[in-house]
Structures are given as C-alpha cells and as structure tokens.
Amino acid sequence: MARSEVVVDLGALRHNVALLAGLAPSSETMAVVKADGYGHGAVEVARAALEAGATWLGSCSTQEALALRAAGIQAPILAWLDAPDEDLAAGLAADVDMGVSSLSDLRRIEQAAEEADARPRLHLKIDTGLSRNGCQPRDWPALVDAAKKHEVVAIWSHLASADEIGDPSIDLQAKRFDDAYEVARAAGLDPLRHIANSAALLTRPDLHFDLVRPGIAIYGLNPVPTDHDLRPVMSFRSHVALTKRIPAGESVSYGMTWTARRDTTLALVPAGYADGVPRALSGRMEVLLDGRRRPVVGRVCMDQIVVSCEDDEVREGAEVVLFGDGSRGEPTATEWAELTGTIDYEIVCGMYRPRVRRIYT
C-alpha cells in the first residue's frame, strides 16, 4: 500500500448515475466532471458515467474538455468558464460546446471559430439570480439577437439555493429562466433548456426540462435531506506505520494538547494535512481501525496523525479507514465537512494530492 490511498468505486458511481437518470426519464443527463471529476478523476468518471446512461459531460474549462477528448471520449461536452486568453479554437476544433455569458464571450468564440474553421455550438447562459457568470436580463435580448446566426444548442442557468428545499429564490429563478426562454423563442430559436443541478434533479421535477446536470450526487453525496439510495464513491485509507505504548501522563503531538490518562497504545498513521486531512479536525476526528472507530489524539500534523488504541494490540501495516461510505461504521466525507464547517464537495475535491495514490475498483 502507498502511504495513503483514495479509492474510487466506479460501480457505486454507475449506480448513482443510473438512479439519477432514472429520476429524469424525459431528460438527457449531463454528468458534471469538472475539477478532475470532483477529485475522483475526470476521465475514469466520465467513462463510467456514460456507460451508466449519461449522454453529456460538463466541464468547467475548455482545457478540462480537451483532456476528455484526448482520452478518446466523444460524447457532447459543455465548457462554460474560461479565462479571456484561453485557446478556444482548440476546443471548437474538438467539437466542445461553449457556454456564453456575454457579448464579449460571444466575440471571443466567434474569433476562435474563424481560426479553427469550425462552427460554434453555443449554450447561452442567463443570470437568473446567482450573480456569477451569466447574462444579466437587461442584456439578454441583445445577446440572443447576436447569437442567433450561430447554432444555439441551449439556454441555461444555475440555481443559487436549490439545496434549501422550498426556498422562494428557486421559483423566482425559474420564472426568470422561463422569461429568458420566451425571449429566445421570440427571436426564432428553439433551444434546449437546462437549469437543474443535483438538488433540483432530486426535488424539482418541474425544472428537469430537456437536460439535467447532476454534479455532487453522481459521486454519492446528497446535497438535500432525501432518502435516495446514493452511494458515496470515494474512500480514503492508510495504514499503521508504527505502534508504541506510552505511560500515563505523556502527551501527544505539537502543543501537547492531549495527555494520556493511563497507559495507552498509540498507532501512527502516515497521513496528515499535506495528504488531505484537515488540521481543523485535530482532537475531533476518528478513524476505523481493526473494526472499531478510534479517536485521533493530538494535533493533525503535515505528514501523520496519531490514533489512541487504549489497551488493544494493533499490528503495524493494519488498514486505517479515514473516511468511506459509512457502511462499516467509518467516518464519511460528509462527517468531516460537518466537523470542519464546510461542505463535502470541498473534502473530496481536496483529496487529489501528490502523495496520495488514487485507485479504482
């Protein structure tokens, strides 16, 4: 075993994609694989998602889309957020669909299309209230008018609070999206519509439209409190590098924040904050070791953590599960997120580290 490993269960991912696609049977499914597949590996995730029923892929940037193309993936791909100096011509030449949020976006794409001698396929994005990228409603008619000479595949938007079931902003954004669609139709366009992220896919079937865009849910992490059978795809494991017995009164790790009240067996695990273990979990986290959850004592270090095993004998080399799907009682990525005041998206995205080997099952 490597010092530590991220294990990606592609069977669980296929299960999740099939489940989600089944919840939107009248829509196509875009599996969002941006940020290297949320830390799971974009190419491997994309292939598994397509095998399970996804028909589109979503990437953040053209470079991410080109990496999928370089791996031989030919499914439709949407890229929607590029720096102004991005090589869009290479993306257009590779049949990557482009998100358009402004007239300046459109001009860059048009120039790149000339360079690539390619016909651009456009997804016009309307800002319905998230106030990130996307065209403001007052500028939308002009963007639609300028874009209609090209192939406008879709109009789309993104929801700000779909993970808060019943939030009034969801209906407000849906109304603004419908208004933008009517403007596009009045201009002679017949675009697809997509606005549903994972949370809206799970809770708002009225917003499924022609295409749904599950992201975090395909990785088995549920953004809303529903009982859908989503299966976490990533687990994180290491092993015991050293065991030792310390007497009562001895302290552990930097700052000596934990002191043994009695003679205690310690297990040293070679995974620390350089490997994705948040230092904020110091004194708060547990691991699964020899079938039991055991506390990590003292501060999380750059390269290691220390586990209290009390009077149990623990062998060097024994597997240590830092988080998993919870089926064996181990911590989960969601538990880590709750303990550190963040979201599980950040936990899994942060697990791609140079010293952490990523393997697939």
PDB file of N, CA, C and O in Angstrom, residues 145-209:
ATOM      1  N   ASP A 145     -29.980  38.065 -29.864  1.00  0.00           N
ATOM      2  CA  ASP A 145     -30.007  38.551 -31.245  1.00  0.00           C
ATOM      3  C   ASP A 145     -28.656  38.342 -31.933  1.00  0.00           C
ATOM      4  O   ASP A 145     -28.591  37.955 -33.110  1.00  0.00           O
ATOM      5  N   ALA A 146     -27.560  38.587 -31.195  1.00  0.00           N
ATOM      6  CA  ALA A 146     -26.233  38.435 -31.781  1.00  0.00           C
ATOM      7  C   ALA A 146     -25.871  36.976 -31.998  1.00  0.00           C
ATOM      8  O   ALA A 146     -25.116  36.642 -32.915  1.00  0.00           O
ATOM      9  N   ALA A 147     -26.406  36.103 -31.162  1.00  0.00           N
ATOM     10  CA  ALA A 147     -26.029  34.685 -31.219  1.00  0.00           C
ATOM     11  C   ALA A 147     -26.867  33.878 -32.200  1.00  0.00           C
ATOM     12  O   ALA A 147     -26.464  32.779 -32.597  1.00  0.00           O
ATOM     13  N   LYS A 148     -28.001  34.401 -32.625  1.00  0.00           N
ATOM     14  CA  LYS A 148     -28.938  33.566 -33.372  1.00  0.00           C
ATOM     15  C   LYS A 148     -28.447  33.175 -34.765  1.00  0.00           C
ATOM     16  O   LYS A 148     -28.989  32.268 -35.382  1.00  0.00           O
ATOM     17  N   LYS A 149     -27.406  33.847 -35.252  1.00  0.00           N
ATOM     18  CA  LYS A 149     -26.841  33.447 -36.540  1.00  0.00           C
ATOM     19  C   LYS A 149     -25.978  32.189 -36.417  1.00  0.00           C
ATOM     20  O   LYS A 149     -25.561  31.619 -37.432  1.00  0.00           O
ATOM     21  N   HIS A 150     -25.704  31.766 -35.168  1.00  0.00           N
ATOM     22  CA  HIS A 150     -24.932  30.553 -34.921  1.00  0.00           C
ATOM     23  C   HIS A 150     -25.877  29.429 -34.480  1.00  0.00           C
ATOM     24  O   HIS A 150     -27.088  29.627 -34.375  1.00  0.00           O
ATOM     25  N   GLU A 151     -25.319  28.280 -34.192  1.00  0.00           N
ATOM     26  CA  GLU A 151     -26.117  27.165 -33.672  1.00  0.00           C
ATOM     27  C   GLU A 151     -26.259  27.326 -32.163  1.00  0.00           C
ATOM     28  O   GLU A 151     -25.318  27.065 -31.401  1.00  0.00           O
ATOM     29  N   VAL A 152     -27.410  27.758 -31.736  1.00  0.00           N
ATOM     30  CA  VAL A 152     -27.683  27.883 -30.300  1.00  0.00           C
ATOM     31  C   VAL A 152     -28.320  26.581 -29.845  1.00  0.00           C
ATOM     32  O   VAL A 152     -29.495  26.321 -30.100  1.00  0.00           O
ATOM     33  N   VAL A 153     -27.530  25.787 -29.179  1.00  0.00           N
ATOM     34  CA  VAL A 153     -27.985  24.469 -28.747  1.00  0.00           C
ATOM     35  C   VAL A 153     -28.950  24.584 -27.583  1.00  0.00           C
ATOM     36  O   VAL A 153     -29.950  23.865 -27.507  1.00  0.00           O
ATOM     37  N   ALA A 154     -28.654  25.497 -26.644  1.00  0.00           N
ATOM     38  CA  ALA A 154     -29.435  25.542 -25.410  1.00  0.00           C
ATOM     39  C   ALA A 154     -29.346  26.912 -24.777  1.00  0.00           C
ATOM     40  O   ALA A 154     -28.435  27.704 -25.061  1.00  0.00           O
ATOM     41  N   ILE A 155     -30.308  27.182 -23.899  1.00  0.00           N
ATOM     42  CA  ILE A 155     -30.147  28.246 -22.910  1.00  0.00           C
ATOM     43  C   ILE A 155     -30.116  27.560 -21.552  1.00  0.00           C
ATOM     44  O   ILE A 155     -30.713  26.496 -21.359  1.00  0.00           O
ATOM     45  N   TRP A 156     -29.414  28.198 -20.612  1.00  0.00           N
ATOM     46  CA  TRP A 156     -29.237  27.527 -19.324  1.00  0.00           C
ATOM     47  C   TRP A 156     -28.988  28.552 -18.230  1.00  0.00           C
ATOM     48  O   TRP A 156     -28.739  29.727 -18.492  1.00  0.00           O
ATOM     49  N   SER A 157     -29.092  28.076 -16.999  1.00  0.00           N
ATOM     50  CA  SER A 157     -28.809  28.909 -15.843  1.00  0.00           C
ATOM     51  C   SER A 157     -28.424  27.989 -14.691  1.00  0.00           C
ATOM     52  O   SER A 157     -28.396  26.758 -14.843  1.00  0.00           O
ATOM     53  N   HIS A 158     -28.119  28.595 -13.554  1.00  0.00           N
ATOM     54  CA  HIS A 158     -27.716  27.812 -12.383  1.00  0.00           C
ATOM     55  C   HIS A 158     -28.425  28.344 -11.150  1.00  0.00           C
ATOM     56  O   HIS A 158     -28.566  29.567 -10.990  1.00  0.00           O
ATOM     57  N   LEU A 159     -28.883  27.422 -10.308  1.00  0.00           N
ATOM     58  CA  LEU A 159     -29.673  27.780  -9.137  1.00  0.00           C
ATOM     59  C   LEU A 159     -28.785  28.081  -7.932  1.00  0.00           C
ATOM     60  O   LEU A 159     -27.803  27.389  -7.681  1.00  0.00           O
ATOM     61  N   ALA A 160     -29.169  29.098  -7.179  1.00  0.00           N
ATOM     62  CA  ALA A 160     -28.374  29.527  -6.031  1.00  0.00           C
ATOM     63  C   ALA A 160     -28.674  28.727  -4.771  1.00  0.00           C
ATOM     64  O   ALA A 160     -27.775  28.477  -3.958  1.00  0.00           O
ATOM     65  N   SER A 161     -29.935  28.320  -4.583  1.00  0.00           N
ATOM     66  CA  SER A 161     -30.344  27.732  -3.303  1.00  0.00           C
ATOM     67  C   SER A 161     -31.210  26.495  -3.485  1.00  0.00           C
ATOM     68  O   SER A 161     -32.108  26.233  -2.671  1.00  0.00           O
ATOM     69  N   ALA A 162     -30.936  25.724  -4.510  1.00  0.00           N
ATOM     70  CA  ALA A 162     -31.747  24.527  -4.733  1.00  0.00           C
ATOM     71  C   ALA A 162     -31.582  23.505  -3.622  1.00  0.00           C
ATOM     72  O   ALA A 162     -32.448  22.645  -3.427  1.00  0.00           O
ATOM     73  N   ASP A 163     -30.479  23.590  -2.869  1.00  0.00           N
ATOM     74  CA  ASP A 163     -30.272  22.659  -1.759  1.00  0.00           C
ATOM     75  C   ASP A 163     -31.053  23.054  -0.513  1.00  0.00           C
ATOM     76  O   ASP A 163     -31.017  22.339   0.495  1.00  0.00           O
ATOM     77  N   GLU A 164     -31.771  24.171  -0.567  1.00  0.00           N
ATOM     78  CA  GLU A 164     -32.648  24.585   0.526  1.00  0.00           C
ATOM     79  C   GLU A 164     -34.086  24.415   0.049  1.00  0.00           C
ATOM     80  O   GLU A 164     -34.671  25.308  -0.570  1.00  0.00           O
ATOM     81  N   ILE A 165     -34.634  23.263   0.321  1.00  0.00           N
ATOM     82  CA  ILE A 165     -35.938  22.892  -0.236  1.00  0.00           C
ATOM     83  C   ILE A 165     -36.990  23.927   0.164  1.00  0.00           C
ATOM     84  O   ILE A 165     -37.125  24.279   1.342  1.00  0.00           O
ATOM     85  N   GLY A 166     -37.715  24.411  -0.839  1.00  0.00           N
ATOM     86  CA  GLY A 166     -38.765  25.398  -0.588  1.00  0.00           C
ATOM     87  C   GLY A 166     -38.298  26.834  -0.559  1.00  0.00           C
ATOM     88  O   GLY A 166     -39.123  27.747  -0.367  1.00  0.00           O
ATOM     89  N   ASP A 167     -37.023  27.078  -0.743  1.00  0.00           N
ATOM     90  CA  ASP A 167     -36.539  28.454  -0.741  1.00  0.00           C
ATOM     91  C   ASP A 167     -37.231  29.240  -1.860  1.00  0.00           C
ATOM     92  O   ASP A 167     -37.278  28.780  -3.003  1.00  0.00           O
ATOM     93  N   PRO A 168     -37.764  30.418  -1.565  1.00  0.00           N
ATOM     94  CA  PRO A 168     -38.515  31.166  -2.591  1.00  0.00           C
ATOM     95  C   PRO A 168     -37.658  31.593  -3.775  1.00  0.00           C
ATOM     96  O   PRO A 168     -38.194  31.881  -4.855  1.00  0.00           O
ATOM     97  N   SER A 169     -36.349  31.642  -3.611  1.00  0.00           N
ATOM     98  CA  SER A 169     -35.498  32.049  -4.724  1.00  0.00           C
ATOM     99  C   SER A 169     -35.557  31.049  -5.873  1.00  0.00           C
ATOM    100  O   SER A 169     -35.305  31.416  -7.035  1.00  0.00           O
ATOM    101  N   ILE A 170     -35.898  29.800  -5.576  1.00  0.00           N
ATOM    102  CA  ILE A 170     -35.942  28.787  -6.627  1.00  0.00           C
ATOM    103  C   ILE A 170     -37.038  29.128  -7.631  1.00  0.00           C
ATOM    104  O   ILE A 170     -36.813  29.119  -8.849  1.00  0.00           O
ATOM    105  N   ASP A 171     -38.221  29.441  -7.135  1.00  0.00           N
ATOM    106  CA  ASP A 171     -39.321  29.796  -8.035  1.00  0.00           C
ATOM    107  C   ASP A 171     -39.038  31.108  -8.764  1.00  0.00           C
ATOM    108  O   ASP A 171     -39.406  31.265  -9.933  1.00  0.00           O
ATOM    109  N   LEU A 172     -38.386  32.054  -8.085  1.00  0.00           N
ATOM    110  CA  LEU A 172     -38.047  33.314  -8.736  1.00  0.00           C
ATOM    111  C   LEU A 172     -37.088  33.064  -9.894  1.00  0.00           C
ATOM    112  O   LEU A 172     -37.264  33.595 -11.000  1.00  0.00           O
ATOM    113  N   GLN A 173     -36.069  32.236  -9.664  1.00  0.00           N
ATOM    114  CA  GLN A 173     -35.128  31.940 -10.736  1.00  0.00           C
ATOM    115  C   GLN A 173     -35.799  31.169 -11.870  1.00  0.00           C
ATOM    116  O   GLN A 173     -35.497  31.393 -13.051  1.00  0.00           O
ATOM    117  N   ALA A 174     -36.708  30.267 -11.514  1.00  0.00           N
ATOM    118  CA  ALA A 174     -37.428  29.519 -12.548  1.00  0.00           C
ATOM    119  C   ALA A 174     -38.251  30.459 -13.422  1.00  0.00           C
ATOM    120  O   ALA A 174     -38.320  30.294 -14.647  1.00  0.00           O
ATOM    121  N   LYS A 175     -38.878  31.467 -12.808  1.00  0.00           N
ATOM    122  CA  LYS A 175     -39.665  32.439 -13.565  1.00  0.00           C
ATOM    123  C   LYS A 175     -38.759  33.251 -14.501  1.00  0.00           C
ATOM    124  O   LYS A 175     -39.094  33.471 -15.678  1.00  0.00           O
ATOM    125  N   ARG A 176     -37.623  33.691 -14.005  1.00  0.00           N
ATOM    126  CA  ARG A 176     -36.702  34.452 -14.848  1.00  0.00           C
ATOM    127  C   ARG A 176     -36.162  33.585 -15.987  1.00  0.00           C
ATOM    128  O   ARG A 176     -35.947  34.078 -17.105  1.00  0.00           O
ATOM    129  N   PHE A 177     -35.948  32.318 -15.706  1.00  0.00           N
ATOM    130  CA  PHE A 177     -35.473  31.403 -16.742  1.00  0.00           C
ATOM    131  C   PHE A 177     -36.532  31.237 -17.828  1.00  0.00           C
ATOM    132  O   PHE A 177     -36.225  31.248 -19.027  1.00  0.00           O
ATOM    133  N   ASP A 178     -37.781  31.106 -17.413  1.00  0.00           N
ATOM    134  CA  ASP A 178     -38.870  30.981 -18.378  1.00  0.00           C
ATOM    135  C   ASP A 178     -38.990  32.242 -19.230  1.00  0.00           C
ATOM    136  O   ASP A 178     -39.206  32.168 -20.453  1.00  0.00           O
ATOM    137  N   ASP A 179     -38.827  33.398 -18.600  1.00  0.00           N
ATOM    138  CA  ASP A 179     -38.879  34.650 -19.353  1.00  0.00           C
ATOM    139  C   ASP A 179     -37.765  34.696 -20.400  1.00  0.00           C
ATOM    140  O   ASP A 179     -37.992  35.131 -21.548  1.00  0.00           O
ATOM    141  N   ALA A 180     -36.568  34.259 -20.021  1.00  0.00           N
ATOM    142  CA  ALA A 180     -35.447  34.264 -20.963  1.00  0.00           C
ATOM    143  C   ALA A 180     -35.699  33.299 -22.110  1.00  0.00           C
ATOM    144  O   ALA A 180     -35.344  33.590 -23.271  1.00  0.00           O
ATOM    145  N   TYR A 181     -36.326  32.179 -21.801  1.00  0.00           N
ATOM    146  CA  TYR A 181     -36.651  31.213 -22.852  1.00  0.00           C
ATOM    147  C   TYR A 181     -37.640  31.819 -23.847  1.00  0.00           C
ATOM    148  O   TYR A 181     -37.495  31.634 -25.069  1.00  0.00           O
ATOM    149  N   GLU A 182     -38.607  32.540 -23.350  1.00  0.00           N
ATOM    150  CA  GLU A 182     -39.591  33.153 -24.246  1.00  0.00           C
ATOM    151  C   GLU A 182     -38.929  34.192 -25.160  1.00  0.00           C
ATOM    152  O   GLU A 182     -39.314  34.327 -26.330  1.00  0.00           O
ATOM    153  N   VAL A 183     -37.952  34.913 -24.648  1.00  0.00           N
ATOM    154  CA  VAL A 183     -37.218  35.862 -25.491  1.00  0.00           C
ATOM    155  C   VAL A 183     -36.491  35.118 -26.608  1.00  0.00           C
ATOM    156  O   VAL A 183     -36.497  35.534 -27.771  1.00  0.00           O
ATOM    157  N   ALA A 184     -35.863  33.997 -26.248  1.00  0.00           N
ATOM    158  CA  ALA A 184     -35.152  33.205 -27.255  1.00  0.00           C
ATOM    159  C   ALA A 184     -36.113  32.647 -28.296  1.00  0.00           C
ATOM    160  O   ALA A 184     -35.817  32.654 -29.503  1.00  0.00           O
ATOM    161  N   ARG A 185     -37.254  32.190 -27.854  1.00  0.00           N
ATOM    162  CA  ARG A 185     -38.244  31.655 -28.793  1.00  0.00           C
ATOM    163  C   ARG A 185     -38.767  32.756 -29.731  1.00  0.00           C
ATOM    164  O   ARG A 185     -38.933  32.530 -30.926  1.00  0.00           O
ATOM    165  N   ALA A 186     -39.000  33.919 -29.156  1.00  0.00           N
ATOM    166  CA  ALA A 186     -39.491  35.027 -29.977  1.00  0.00           C
ATOM    167  C   ALA A 186     -38.474  35.457 -31.024  1.00  0.00           C
ATOM    168  O   ALA A 186     -38.839  36.009 -32.078  1.00  0.00           O
ATOM    169  N   ALA A 187     -37.204  35.193 -30.759  1.00  0.00           N
ATOM    170  CA  ALA A 187     -36.145  35.528 -31.717  1.00  0.00           C
ATOM    171  C   ALA A 187     -35.964  34.441 -32.774  1.00  0.00           C
ATOM    172  O   ALA A 187     -35.073  34.550 -33.622  1.00  0.00           O
ATOM    173  N   GLY A 188     -36.777  33.403 -32.711  1.00  0.00           N
ATOM    174  CA  GLY A 188     -36.714  32.348 -33.707  1.00  0.00           C
ATOM    175  C   GLY A 188     -35.877  31.149 -33.319  1.00  0.00           C
ATOM    176  O   GLY A 188     -35.674  30.241 -34.140  1.00  0.00           O
ATOM    177  N   LEU A 189     -35.412  31.095 -32.092  1.00  0.00           N
ATOM    178  CA  LEU A 189     -34.596  29.970 -31.629  1.00  0.00           C
ATOM    179  C   LEU A 189     -35.478  28.870 -31.053  1.00  0.00           C
ATOM    180  O   LEU A 189     -36.581  29.131 -30.564  1.00  0.00           O
ATOM    181  N   ASP A 190     -34.974  27.671 -31.073  1.00  0.00           N
ATOM    182  CA  ASP A 190     -35.670  26.525 -30.467  1.00  0.00           C
ATOM    183  C   ASP A 190     -34.667  25.738 -29.623  1.00  0.00           C
ATOM    184  O   ASP A 190     -34.336  24.587 -29.914  1.00  0.00           O
ATOM    185  N   PRO A 191     -34.153  26.362 -28.549  1.00  0.00           N
ATOM    186  CA  PRO A 191     -33.052  25.750 -27.801  1.00  0.00           C
ATOM    187  C   PRO A 191     -33.529  24.738 -26.762  1.00  0.00           C
ATOM    188  O   PRO A 191     -34.672  24.782 -26.290  1.00  0.00           O
ATOM    189  N   LEU A 192     -32.629  23.843 -26.411  1.00  0.00           N
ATOM    190  CA  LEU A 192     -32.829  23.029 -25.219  1.00  0.00           C
ATOM    191  C   LEU A 192     -32.771  23.938 -24.000  1.00  0.00           C
ATOM    192  O   LEU A 192     -32.260  25.062 -24.065  1.00  0.00           O
ATOM    193  N   ARG A 193     -33.282  23.429 -22.877  1.00  0.00           N
ATOM    194  CA  ARG A 193     -33.211  24.173 -21.617  1.00  0.00           C
ATOM    195  C   ARG A 193     -32.591  23.292 -20.548  1.00  0.00           C
ATOM    196  O   ARG A 193     -32.934  22.116 -20.430  1.00  0.00           O
ATOM    197  N   HIS A 194     -31.673  23.868 -19.758  1.00  0.00           N
ATOM    198  CA  HIS A 194     -31.162  23.128 -18.594  1.00  0.00           C
ATOM    199  C   HIS A 194     -30.812  24.083 -17.460  1.00  0.00           C
ATOM    200  O   HIS A 194     -30.149  25.083 -17.644  1.00  0.00           O
ATOM    201  N   ILE A 195     -31.344  23.723 -16.294  1.00  0.00           N
ATOM    202  CA  ILE A 195     -31.118  24.526 -15.083  1.00  0.00           C
ATOM    203  C   ILE A 195     -30.961  23.642 -13.847  1.00  0.00           C
ATOM    204  O   ILE A 195     -30.448  24.091 -12.827  1.00  0.00           O
ATOM    205  N   ALA A 196     -31.354  22.370 -13.923  1.00  0.00           N
ATOM    206  CA  ALA A 196     -31.424  21.521 -12.729  1.00  0.00           C
ATOM    207  C   ALA A 196     -30.060  20.938 -12.387  1.00  0.00           C
ATOM    208  O   ALA A 196     -29.499  20.129 -13.139  1.00  0.00           O
ATOM    209  N   ASN A 197     -29.521  21.340 -11.239  1.00  0.00           N
ATOM    210  CA  ASN A 197     -28.336  20.716 -10.676  1.00  0.00           C
ATOM    211  C   ASN A 197     -28.760  19.486  -9.866  1.00  0.00           C
ATOM    212  O   ASN A 197     -29.909  19.039  -9.938  1.00  0.00           O
ATOM    213  N   SER A 198     -27.852  18.926  -9.070  1.00  0.00           N
ATOM    214  CA  SER A 198     -28.194  17.718  -8.312  1.00  0.00           C
ATOM    215  C   SER A 198     -29.411  17.928  -7.432  1.00  0.00           C
ATOM    216  O   SER A 198     -30.333  17.106  -7.406  1.00  0.00           O
ATOM    217  N   ALA A 199     -29.418  19.028  -6.677  1.00  0.00           N
ATOM    218  CA  ALA A 199     -30.509  19.258  -5.728  1.00  0.00           C
ATOM    219  C   ALA A 199     -31.845  19.404  -6.444  1.00  0.00           C
ATOM    220  O   ALA A 199     -32.864  18.844  -6.019  1.00  0.00           O
ATOM    221  N   ALA A 200     -31.868  20.160  -7.547  1.00  0.00           N
ATOM    222  CA  ALA A 200     -33.120  20.340  -8.281  1.00  0.00           C
ATOM    223  C   ALA A 200     -33.541  19.055  -8.978  1.00  0.00           C
ATOM    224  O   ALA A 200     -34.736  18.774  -9.100  1.00  0.00           O
ATOM    225  N   LEU A 201     -32.578  18.265  -9.439  1.00  0.00           N
ATOM    226  CA  LEU A 201     -32.927  16.976 -10.032  1.00  0.00           C
ATOM    227  C   LEU A 201     -33.676  16.116  -9.024  1.00  0.00           C
ATOM    228  O   LEU A 201     -34.677  15.463  -9.348  1.00  0.00           O
ATOM    229  N   LEU A 202     -33.210  16.148  -7.766  1.00  0.00           N
ATOM    230  CA  LEU A 202     -33.788  15.304  -6.727  1.00  0.00           C
ATOM    231  C   LEU A 202     -35.113  15.822  -6.191  1.00  0.00           C
ATOM    232  O   LEU A 202     -35.933  15.041  -5.702  1.00  0.00           O
ATOM    233  N   THR A 203     -35.345  17.137  -6.275  1.00  0.00           N
ATOM    234  CA  THR A 203     -36.506  17.707  -5.577  1.00  0.00           C
ATOM    235  C   THR A 203     -37.455  18.513  -6.448  1.00  0.00           C
ATOM    236  O   THR A 203     -38.553  18.842  -5.995  1.00  0.00           O
ATOM    237  N   ARG A 204     -37.048  18.872  -7.675  1.00  0.00           N
ATOM    238  CA  ARG A 204     -37.885  19.737  -8.507  1.00  0.00           C
ATOM    239  C   ARG A 204     -38.024  19.151  -9.915  1.00  0.00           C
ATOM    240  O   ARG A 204     -37.418  19.645 -10.871  1.00  0.00           O
ATOM    241  N   PRO A 205     -38.839  18.113 -10.063  1.00  0.00           N
ATOM    242  CA  PRO A 205     -39.008  17.537 -11.407  1.00  0.00           C
ATOM    243  C   PRO A 205     -39.556  18.519 -12.424  1.00  0.00           C
ATOM    244  O   PRO A 205     -39.355  18.340 -13.628  1.00  0.00           O
ATOM    245  N   ASP A 206     -40.226  19.572 -11.958  1.00  0.00           N
ATOM    246  CA  ASP A 206     -40.730  20.580 -12.901  1.00  0.00           C
ATOM    247  C   ASP A 206     -39.608  21.369 -13.563  1.00  0.00           C
ATOM    248  O   ASP A 206     -39.834  22.053 -14.569  1.00  0.00           O
ATOM    249  N   LEU A 207     -38.397  21.274 -13.025  1.00  0.00           N
ATOM    250  CA  LEU A 207     -37.266  22.005 -13.584  1.00  0.00           C
ATOM    251  C   LEU A 207     -36.300  21.096 -14.340  1.00  0.00           C
ATOM    252  O   LEU A 207     -35.190  21.522 -14.691  1.00  0.00           O
ATOM    253  N   HIS A 208     -36.703  19.863 -14.593  1.00  0.00           N
ATOM    254  CA  HIS A 208     -35.818  18.963 -15.334  1.00  0.00           C
ATOM    255  C   HIS A 208     -35.645  19.390 -16.784  1.00  0.00           C
ATOM    256  O   HIS A 208     -34.575  19.209 -17.369  1.00  0.00           O
ATOM    257  N   PHE A 209     -36.686  19.896 -17.405  1.00  0.00           N
ATOM    258  CA  PHE A 209     -36.649  20.366 -18.788  1.00  0.00           C
ATOM    259  C   PHE A 209     -36.006  19.322 -19.712  1.00  0.00           C
ATOM    260  O   PHE A 209     -36.325  18.145 -19.631  1.00  0.00           O
TER     261      PHE A 209
END
